Structure formats: structure tokens, C-alpha cells
mmCIF file with all atom_site columns, C-alpha atoms in Angstrom:
data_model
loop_
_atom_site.group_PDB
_atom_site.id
_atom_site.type_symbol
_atom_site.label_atom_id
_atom_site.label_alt_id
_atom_site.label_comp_id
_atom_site.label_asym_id
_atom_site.label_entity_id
_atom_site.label_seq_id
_atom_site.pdbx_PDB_ins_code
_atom_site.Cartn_x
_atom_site.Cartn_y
_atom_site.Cartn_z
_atom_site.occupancy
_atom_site.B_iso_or_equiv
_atom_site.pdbx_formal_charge
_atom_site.auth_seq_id
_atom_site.auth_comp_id
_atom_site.auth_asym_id
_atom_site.auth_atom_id
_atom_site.pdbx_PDB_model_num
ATOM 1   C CA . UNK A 1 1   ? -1.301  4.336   -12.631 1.00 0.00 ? 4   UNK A CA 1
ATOM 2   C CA . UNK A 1 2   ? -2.543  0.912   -11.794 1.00 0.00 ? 5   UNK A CA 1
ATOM 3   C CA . UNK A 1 3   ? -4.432  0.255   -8.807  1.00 0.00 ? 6   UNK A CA 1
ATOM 4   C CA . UNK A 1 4   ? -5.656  -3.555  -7.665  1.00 0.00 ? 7   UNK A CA 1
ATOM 5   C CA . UNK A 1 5   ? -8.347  -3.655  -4.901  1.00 0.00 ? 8   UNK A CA 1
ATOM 6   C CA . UNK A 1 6   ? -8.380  -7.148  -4.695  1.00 0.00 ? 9   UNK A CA 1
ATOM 7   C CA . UNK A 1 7   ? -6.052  -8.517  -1.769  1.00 0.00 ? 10  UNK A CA 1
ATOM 8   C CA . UNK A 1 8   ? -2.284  -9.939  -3.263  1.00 0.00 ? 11  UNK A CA 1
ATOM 9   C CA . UNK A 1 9   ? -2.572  -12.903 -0.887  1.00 0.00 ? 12  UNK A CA 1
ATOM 10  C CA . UNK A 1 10  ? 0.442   -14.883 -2.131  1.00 0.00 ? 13  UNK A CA 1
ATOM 11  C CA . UNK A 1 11  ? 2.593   -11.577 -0.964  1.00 0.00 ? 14  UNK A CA 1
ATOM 12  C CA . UNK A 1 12  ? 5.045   -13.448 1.780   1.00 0.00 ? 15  UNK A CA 1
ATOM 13  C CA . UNK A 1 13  ? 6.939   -11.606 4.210   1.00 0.00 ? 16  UNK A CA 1
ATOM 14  C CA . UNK A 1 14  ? 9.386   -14.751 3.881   1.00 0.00 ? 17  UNK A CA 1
ATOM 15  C CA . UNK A 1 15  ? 9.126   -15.322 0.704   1.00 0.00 ? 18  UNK A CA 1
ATOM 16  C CA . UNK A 1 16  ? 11.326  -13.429 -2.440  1.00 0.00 ? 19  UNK A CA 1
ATOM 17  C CA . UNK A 1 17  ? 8.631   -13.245 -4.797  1.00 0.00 ? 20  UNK A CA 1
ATOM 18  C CA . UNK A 1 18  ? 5.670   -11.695 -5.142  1.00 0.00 ? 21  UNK A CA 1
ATOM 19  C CA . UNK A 1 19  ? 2.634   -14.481 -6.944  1.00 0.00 ? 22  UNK A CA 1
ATOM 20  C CA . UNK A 1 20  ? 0.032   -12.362 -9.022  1.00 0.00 ? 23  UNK A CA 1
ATOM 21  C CA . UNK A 1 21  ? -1.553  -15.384 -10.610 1.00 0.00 ? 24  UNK A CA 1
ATOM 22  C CA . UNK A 1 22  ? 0.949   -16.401 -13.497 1.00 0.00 ? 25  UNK A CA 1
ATOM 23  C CA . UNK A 1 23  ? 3.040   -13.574 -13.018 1.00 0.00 ? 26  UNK A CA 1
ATOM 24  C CA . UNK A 1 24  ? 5.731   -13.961 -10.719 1.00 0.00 ? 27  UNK A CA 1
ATOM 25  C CA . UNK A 1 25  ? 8.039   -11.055 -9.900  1.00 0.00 ? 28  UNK A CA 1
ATOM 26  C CA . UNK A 1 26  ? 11.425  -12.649 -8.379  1.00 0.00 ? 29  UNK A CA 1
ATOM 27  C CA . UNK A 1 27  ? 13.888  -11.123 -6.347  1.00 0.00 ? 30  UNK A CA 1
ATOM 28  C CA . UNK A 1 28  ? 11.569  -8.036  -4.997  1.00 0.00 ? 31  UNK A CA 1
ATOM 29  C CA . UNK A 1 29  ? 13.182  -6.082  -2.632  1.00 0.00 ? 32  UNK A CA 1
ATOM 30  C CA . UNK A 1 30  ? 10.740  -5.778  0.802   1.00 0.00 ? 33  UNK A CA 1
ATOM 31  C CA . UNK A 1 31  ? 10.388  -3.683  3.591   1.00 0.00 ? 34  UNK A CA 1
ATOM 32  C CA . UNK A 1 32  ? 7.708   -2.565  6.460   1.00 0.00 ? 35  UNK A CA 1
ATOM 33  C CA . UNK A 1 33  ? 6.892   0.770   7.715   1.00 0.00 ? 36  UNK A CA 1
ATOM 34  C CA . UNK A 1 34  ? 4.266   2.654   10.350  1.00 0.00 ? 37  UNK A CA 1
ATOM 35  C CA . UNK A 1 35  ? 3.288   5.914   9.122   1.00 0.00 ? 38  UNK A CA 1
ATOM 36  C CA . UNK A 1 36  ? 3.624   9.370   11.455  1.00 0.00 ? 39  UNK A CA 1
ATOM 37  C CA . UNK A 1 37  ? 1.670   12.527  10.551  1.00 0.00 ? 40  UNK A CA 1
ATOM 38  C CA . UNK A 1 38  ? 0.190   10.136  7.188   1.00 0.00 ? 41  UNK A CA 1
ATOM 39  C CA . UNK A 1 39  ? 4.127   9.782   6.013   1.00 0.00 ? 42  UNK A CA 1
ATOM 40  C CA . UNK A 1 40  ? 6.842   6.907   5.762   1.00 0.00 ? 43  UNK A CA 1
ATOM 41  C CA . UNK A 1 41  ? 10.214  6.350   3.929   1.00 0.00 ? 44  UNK A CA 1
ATOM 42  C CA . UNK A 1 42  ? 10.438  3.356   2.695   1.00 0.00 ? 45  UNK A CA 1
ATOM 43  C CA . UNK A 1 43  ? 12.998  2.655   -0.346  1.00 0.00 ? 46  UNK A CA 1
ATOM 44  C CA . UNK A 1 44  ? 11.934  -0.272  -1.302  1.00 0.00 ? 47  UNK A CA 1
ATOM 45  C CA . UNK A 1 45  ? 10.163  -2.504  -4.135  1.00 0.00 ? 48  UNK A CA 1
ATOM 46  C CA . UNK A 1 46  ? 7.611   -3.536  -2.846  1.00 0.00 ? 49  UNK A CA 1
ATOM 47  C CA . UNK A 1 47  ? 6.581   -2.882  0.927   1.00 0.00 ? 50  UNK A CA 1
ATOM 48  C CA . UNK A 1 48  ? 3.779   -3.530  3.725   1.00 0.00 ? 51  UNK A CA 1
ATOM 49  C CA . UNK A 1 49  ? 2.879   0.736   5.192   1.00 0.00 ? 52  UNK A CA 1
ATOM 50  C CA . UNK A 1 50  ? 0.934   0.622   8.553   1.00 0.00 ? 53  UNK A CA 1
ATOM 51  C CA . UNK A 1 51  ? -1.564  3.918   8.971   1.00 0.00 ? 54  UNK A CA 1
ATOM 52  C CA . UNK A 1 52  ? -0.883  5.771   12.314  1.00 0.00 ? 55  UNK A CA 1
ATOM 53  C CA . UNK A 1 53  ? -4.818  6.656   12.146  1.00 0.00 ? 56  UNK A CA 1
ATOM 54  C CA . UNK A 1 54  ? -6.439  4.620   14.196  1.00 0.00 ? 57  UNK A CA 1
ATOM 55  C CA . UNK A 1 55  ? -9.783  6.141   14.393  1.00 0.00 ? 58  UNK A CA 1
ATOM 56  C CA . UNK A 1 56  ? -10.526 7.139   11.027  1.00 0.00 ? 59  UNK A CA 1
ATOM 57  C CA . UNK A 1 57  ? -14.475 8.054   10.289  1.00 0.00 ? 60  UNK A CA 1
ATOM 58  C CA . UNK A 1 58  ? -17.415 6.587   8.725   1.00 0.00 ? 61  UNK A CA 1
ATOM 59  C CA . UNK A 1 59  ? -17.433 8.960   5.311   1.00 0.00 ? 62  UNK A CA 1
ATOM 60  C CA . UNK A 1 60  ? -13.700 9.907   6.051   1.00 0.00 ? 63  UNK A CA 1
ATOM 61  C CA . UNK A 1 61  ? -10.875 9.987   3.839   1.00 0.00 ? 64  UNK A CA 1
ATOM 62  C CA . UNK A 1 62  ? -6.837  10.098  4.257   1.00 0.00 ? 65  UNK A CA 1
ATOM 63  C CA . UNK A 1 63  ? -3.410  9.872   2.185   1.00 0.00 ? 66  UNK A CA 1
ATOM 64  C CA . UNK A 1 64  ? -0.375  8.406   3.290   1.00 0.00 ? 67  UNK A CA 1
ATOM 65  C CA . UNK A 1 65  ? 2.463   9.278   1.249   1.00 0.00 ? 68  UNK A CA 1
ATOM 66  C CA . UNK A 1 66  ? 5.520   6.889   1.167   1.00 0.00 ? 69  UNK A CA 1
ATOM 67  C CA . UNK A 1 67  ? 8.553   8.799   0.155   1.00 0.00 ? 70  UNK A CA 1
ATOM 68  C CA . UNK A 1 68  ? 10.506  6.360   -1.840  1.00 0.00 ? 71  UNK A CA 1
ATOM 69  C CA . UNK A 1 69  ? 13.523  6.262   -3.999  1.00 0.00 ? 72  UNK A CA 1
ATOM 70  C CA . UNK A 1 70  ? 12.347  3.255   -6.080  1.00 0.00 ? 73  UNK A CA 1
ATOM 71  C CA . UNK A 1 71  ? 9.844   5.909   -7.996  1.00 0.00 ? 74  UNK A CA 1
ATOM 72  C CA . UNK A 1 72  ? 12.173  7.586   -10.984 1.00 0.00 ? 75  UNK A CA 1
ATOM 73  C CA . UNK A 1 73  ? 9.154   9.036   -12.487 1.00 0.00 ? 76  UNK A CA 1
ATOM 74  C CA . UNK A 1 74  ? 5.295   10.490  -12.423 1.00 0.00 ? 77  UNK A CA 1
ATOM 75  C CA . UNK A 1 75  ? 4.681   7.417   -14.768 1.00 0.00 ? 78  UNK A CA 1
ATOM 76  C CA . UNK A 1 76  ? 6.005   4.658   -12.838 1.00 0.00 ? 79  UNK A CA 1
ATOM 77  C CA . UNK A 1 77  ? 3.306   2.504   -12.088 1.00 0.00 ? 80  UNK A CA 1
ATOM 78  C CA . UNK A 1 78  ? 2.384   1.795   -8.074  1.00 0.00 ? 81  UNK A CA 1
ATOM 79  C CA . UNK A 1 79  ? -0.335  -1.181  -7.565  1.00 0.00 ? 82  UNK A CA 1
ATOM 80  C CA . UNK A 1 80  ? -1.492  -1.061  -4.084  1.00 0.00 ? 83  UNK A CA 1
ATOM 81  C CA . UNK A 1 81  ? -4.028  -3.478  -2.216  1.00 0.00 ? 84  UNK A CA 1
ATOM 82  C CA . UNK A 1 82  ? -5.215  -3.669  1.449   1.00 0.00 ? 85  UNK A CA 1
ATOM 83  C CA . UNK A 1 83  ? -2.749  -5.579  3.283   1.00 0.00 ? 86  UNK A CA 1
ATOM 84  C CA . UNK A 1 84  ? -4.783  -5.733  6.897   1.00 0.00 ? 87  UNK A CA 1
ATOM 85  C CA . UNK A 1 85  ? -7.995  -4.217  7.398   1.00 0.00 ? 88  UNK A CA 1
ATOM 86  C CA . UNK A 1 86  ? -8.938  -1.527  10.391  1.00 0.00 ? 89  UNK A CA 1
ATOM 87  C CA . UNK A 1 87  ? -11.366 -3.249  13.150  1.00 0.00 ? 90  UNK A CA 1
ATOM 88  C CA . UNK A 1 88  ? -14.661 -1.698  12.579  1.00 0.00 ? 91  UNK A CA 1
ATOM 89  C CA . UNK A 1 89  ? -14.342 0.486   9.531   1.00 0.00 ? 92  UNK A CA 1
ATOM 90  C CA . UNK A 1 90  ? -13.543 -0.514  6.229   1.00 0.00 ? 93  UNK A CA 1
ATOM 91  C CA . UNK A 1 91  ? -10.924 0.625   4.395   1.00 0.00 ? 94  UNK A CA 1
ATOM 92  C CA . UNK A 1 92  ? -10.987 0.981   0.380   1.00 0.00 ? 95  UNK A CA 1
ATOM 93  C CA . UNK A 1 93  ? -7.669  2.061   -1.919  1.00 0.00 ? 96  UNK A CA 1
ATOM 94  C CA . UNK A 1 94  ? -9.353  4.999   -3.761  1.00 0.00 ? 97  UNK A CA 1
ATOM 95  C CA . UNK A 1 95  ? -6.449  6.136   -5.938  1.00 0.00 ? 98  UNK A CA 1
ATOM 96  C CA . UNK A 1 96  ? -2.565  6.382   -6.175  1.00 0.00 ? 99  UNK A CA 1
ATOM 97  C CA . UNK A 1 97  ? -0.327  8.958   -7.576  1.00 0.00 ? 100 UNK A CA 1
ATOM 98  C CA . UNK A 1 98  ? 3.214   7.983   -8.542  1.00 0.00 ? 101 UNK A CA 1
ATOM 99  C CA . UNK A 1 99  ? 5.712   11.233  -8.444  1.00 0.00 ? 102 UNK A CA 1
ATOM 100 C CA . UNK A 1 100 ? 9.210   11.468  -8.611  1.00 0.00 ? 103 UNK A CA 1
ATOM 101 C CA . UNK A 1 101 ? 10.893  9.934   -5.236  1.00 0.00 ? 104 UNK A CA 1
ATOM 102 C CA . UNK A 1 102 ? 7.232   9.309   -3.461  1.00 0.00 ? 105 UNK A CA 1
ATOM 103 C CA . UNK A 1 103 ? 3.750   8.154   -4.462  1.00 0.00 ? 106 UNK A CA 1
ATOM 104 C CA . UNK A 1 104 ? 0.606   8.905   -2.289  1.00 0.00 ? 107 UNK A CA 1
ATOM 105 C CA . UNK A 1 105 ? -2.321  6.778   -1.611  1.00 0.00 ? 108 UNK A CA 1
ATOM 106 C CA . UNK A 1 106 ? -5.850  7.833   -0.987  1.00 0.00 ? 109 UNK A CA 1
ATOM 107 C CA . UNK A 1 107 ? -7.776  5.848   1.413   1.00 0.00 ? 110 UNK A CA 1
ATOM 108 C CA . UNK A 1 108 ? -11.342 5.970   2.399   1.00 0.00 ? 111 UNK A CA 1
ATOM 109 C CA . UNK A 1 109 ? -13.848 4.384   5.278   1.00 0.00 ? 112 UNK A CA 1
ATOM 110 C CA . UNK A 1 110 ? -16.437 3.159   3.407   1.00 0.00 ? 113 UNK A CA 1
ATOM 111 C CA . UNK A 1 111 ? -17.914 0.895   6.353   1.00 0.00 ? 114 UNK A CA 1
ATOM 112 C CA . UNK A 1 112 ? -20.700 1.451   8.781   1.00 0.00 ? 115 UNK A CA 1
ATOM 113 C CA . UNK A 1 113 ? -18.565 2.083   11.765  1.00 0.00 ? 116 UNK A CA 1
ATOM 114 C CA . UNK A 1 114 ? -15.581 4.089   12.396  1.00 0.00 ? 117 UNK A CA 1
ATOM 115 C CA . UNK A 1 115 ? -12.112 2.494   12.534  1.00 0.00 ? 118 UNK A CA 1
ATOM 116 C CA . UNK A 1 116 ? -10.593 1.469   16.223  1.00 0.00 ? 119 UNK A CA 1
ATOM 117 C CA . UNK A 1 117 ? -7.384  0.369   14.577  1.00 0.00 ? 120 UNK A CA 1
ATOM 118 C CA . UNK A 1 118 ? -4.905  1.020   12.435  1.00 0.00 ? 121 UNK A CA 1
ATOM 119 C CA . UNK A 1 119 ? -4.989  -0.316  9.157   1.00 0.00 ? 122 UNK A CA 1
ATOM 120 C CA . UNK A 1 120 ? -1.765  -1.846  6.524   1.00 0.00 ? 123 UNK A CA 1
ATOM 121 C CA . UNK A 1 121 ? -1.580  -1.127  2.664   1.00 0.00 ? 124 UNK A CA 1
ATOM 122 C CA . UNK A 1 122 ? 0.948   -3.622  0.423   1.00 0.00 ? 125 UNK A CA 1
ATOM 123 C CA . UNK A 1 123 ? 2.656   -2.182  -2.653  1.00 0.00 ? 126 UNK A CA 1
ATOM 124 C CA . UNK A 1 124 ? 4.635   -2.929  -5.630  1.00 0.00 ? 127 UNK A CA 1
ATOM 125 C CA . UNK A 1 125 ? 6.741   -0.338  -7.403  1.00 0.00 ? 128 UNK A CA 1
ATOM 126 C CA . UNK A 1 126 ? 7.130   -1.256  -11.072 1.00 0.00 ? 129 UNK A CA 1
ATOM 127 C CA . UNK A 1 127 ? 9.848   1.154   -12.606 1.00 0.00 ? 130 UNK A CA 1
#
């Protein structure tokens, strides 16, 4: 599984494509969702998942899982990257693990302060 930590800053909620670079994916299907309980559906390519944990600990770690039907297999490859930072804390993409119909995503506050916000994740399914 491939995991970017950098930020995908020409992702566009208006725009069709997604910019890595050189690499332009066209046509990517896009969607939002807000966790509950660390969980979201969202069947989509590519998507922007907002934490419901809005007071997450210096030291502490969480997983969201996104159920999603765009994942056909334990090998598909997930990149995720920090979409909008918690106020306070920060917030670091540890790992991802693609499974058949979701993939989960480990999180961890690796600032000096706990969060006092909710934080938002972007992904890209690549099947």
C-alpha cells in the first residue's frame, strides 16, 4: 500500500482531476464524508473523510475506516494525505490498509498540544 504524507494541494473540490505533479488522473469520481464512531461510507474514487474526534491526545492514536465499494481487493492501493489539519494537535497518516470493500487509516497526534478540532484526510483509490 502506498501512503503520501505530503499534502495533494492541486486536489479541487471543483475540479475533475486530481494533479500529482505530471500525473494527472481525469475523470475521478469525488465525494465528502464526517466520520461517526471512527466510520464513513463513502463509494467513491477519491474522497475528502472528516474525523468526528475532536479532542484527540498528545501521544494518541485513532483509525477511521471508510467502507467503500471502490476497493475490489487487499492489494488495491489507497494513497492518503492530510486534507485539513486539527487546531492544536498535529495530525500524521501513520499507515493504511486496503481490504476488500473498506480500507482503514491510522492516524496519530504527534504535536505538543491536544487537538480542539476535528481534523480531514483526502484519498485516492487506485483499483
Amino acid at each position: 500500500c502506498l501512503v503520501s504524507r505530503a499534502p495533494i494541494e492541486a486536489f479541487q473540490a471543483s475540479s475533475s482531476a486530481v494533479d500529482l505533479e505530471s500525473v494527472e488522473f481525469s475523470n475521478v469520481e469525488k465525494g465528502t464524508g464526517t466520520c461517526t464512531s471512527q466510520a464513513v461510507t463513502l463509494n467513491k474514487q477519491s474522497g475528502v473523510v472528516t474525523s468526528d474526534t475532536a479532542n484527540l491526545a498528545v501521544g494518541s492514536s485513532e483509525t477511521l475506516t471508510i467502507t467503500n465499494s471502490r476497493c475490489a481487493a487487499a492489494t488495491d492501493v489507497v494513497i492518503v494525505s492530510m486534507q485539513s489539519p486539527c487546531t492544536a494537535g498535529h495530525i500524521v497518516v501513520t499507515g493504511v490498509t486496503p481490504a476488500v470493500g473498506s480500507f482503514a487509516v491510522a492516524t496519530y497526534n504527534a504535536g505538543g498540544s491536544a487537538c480542539t478540532s476535528a481534523y480531514s484526510i483526502l484519498f485516492l483509490v487506485l483499483c
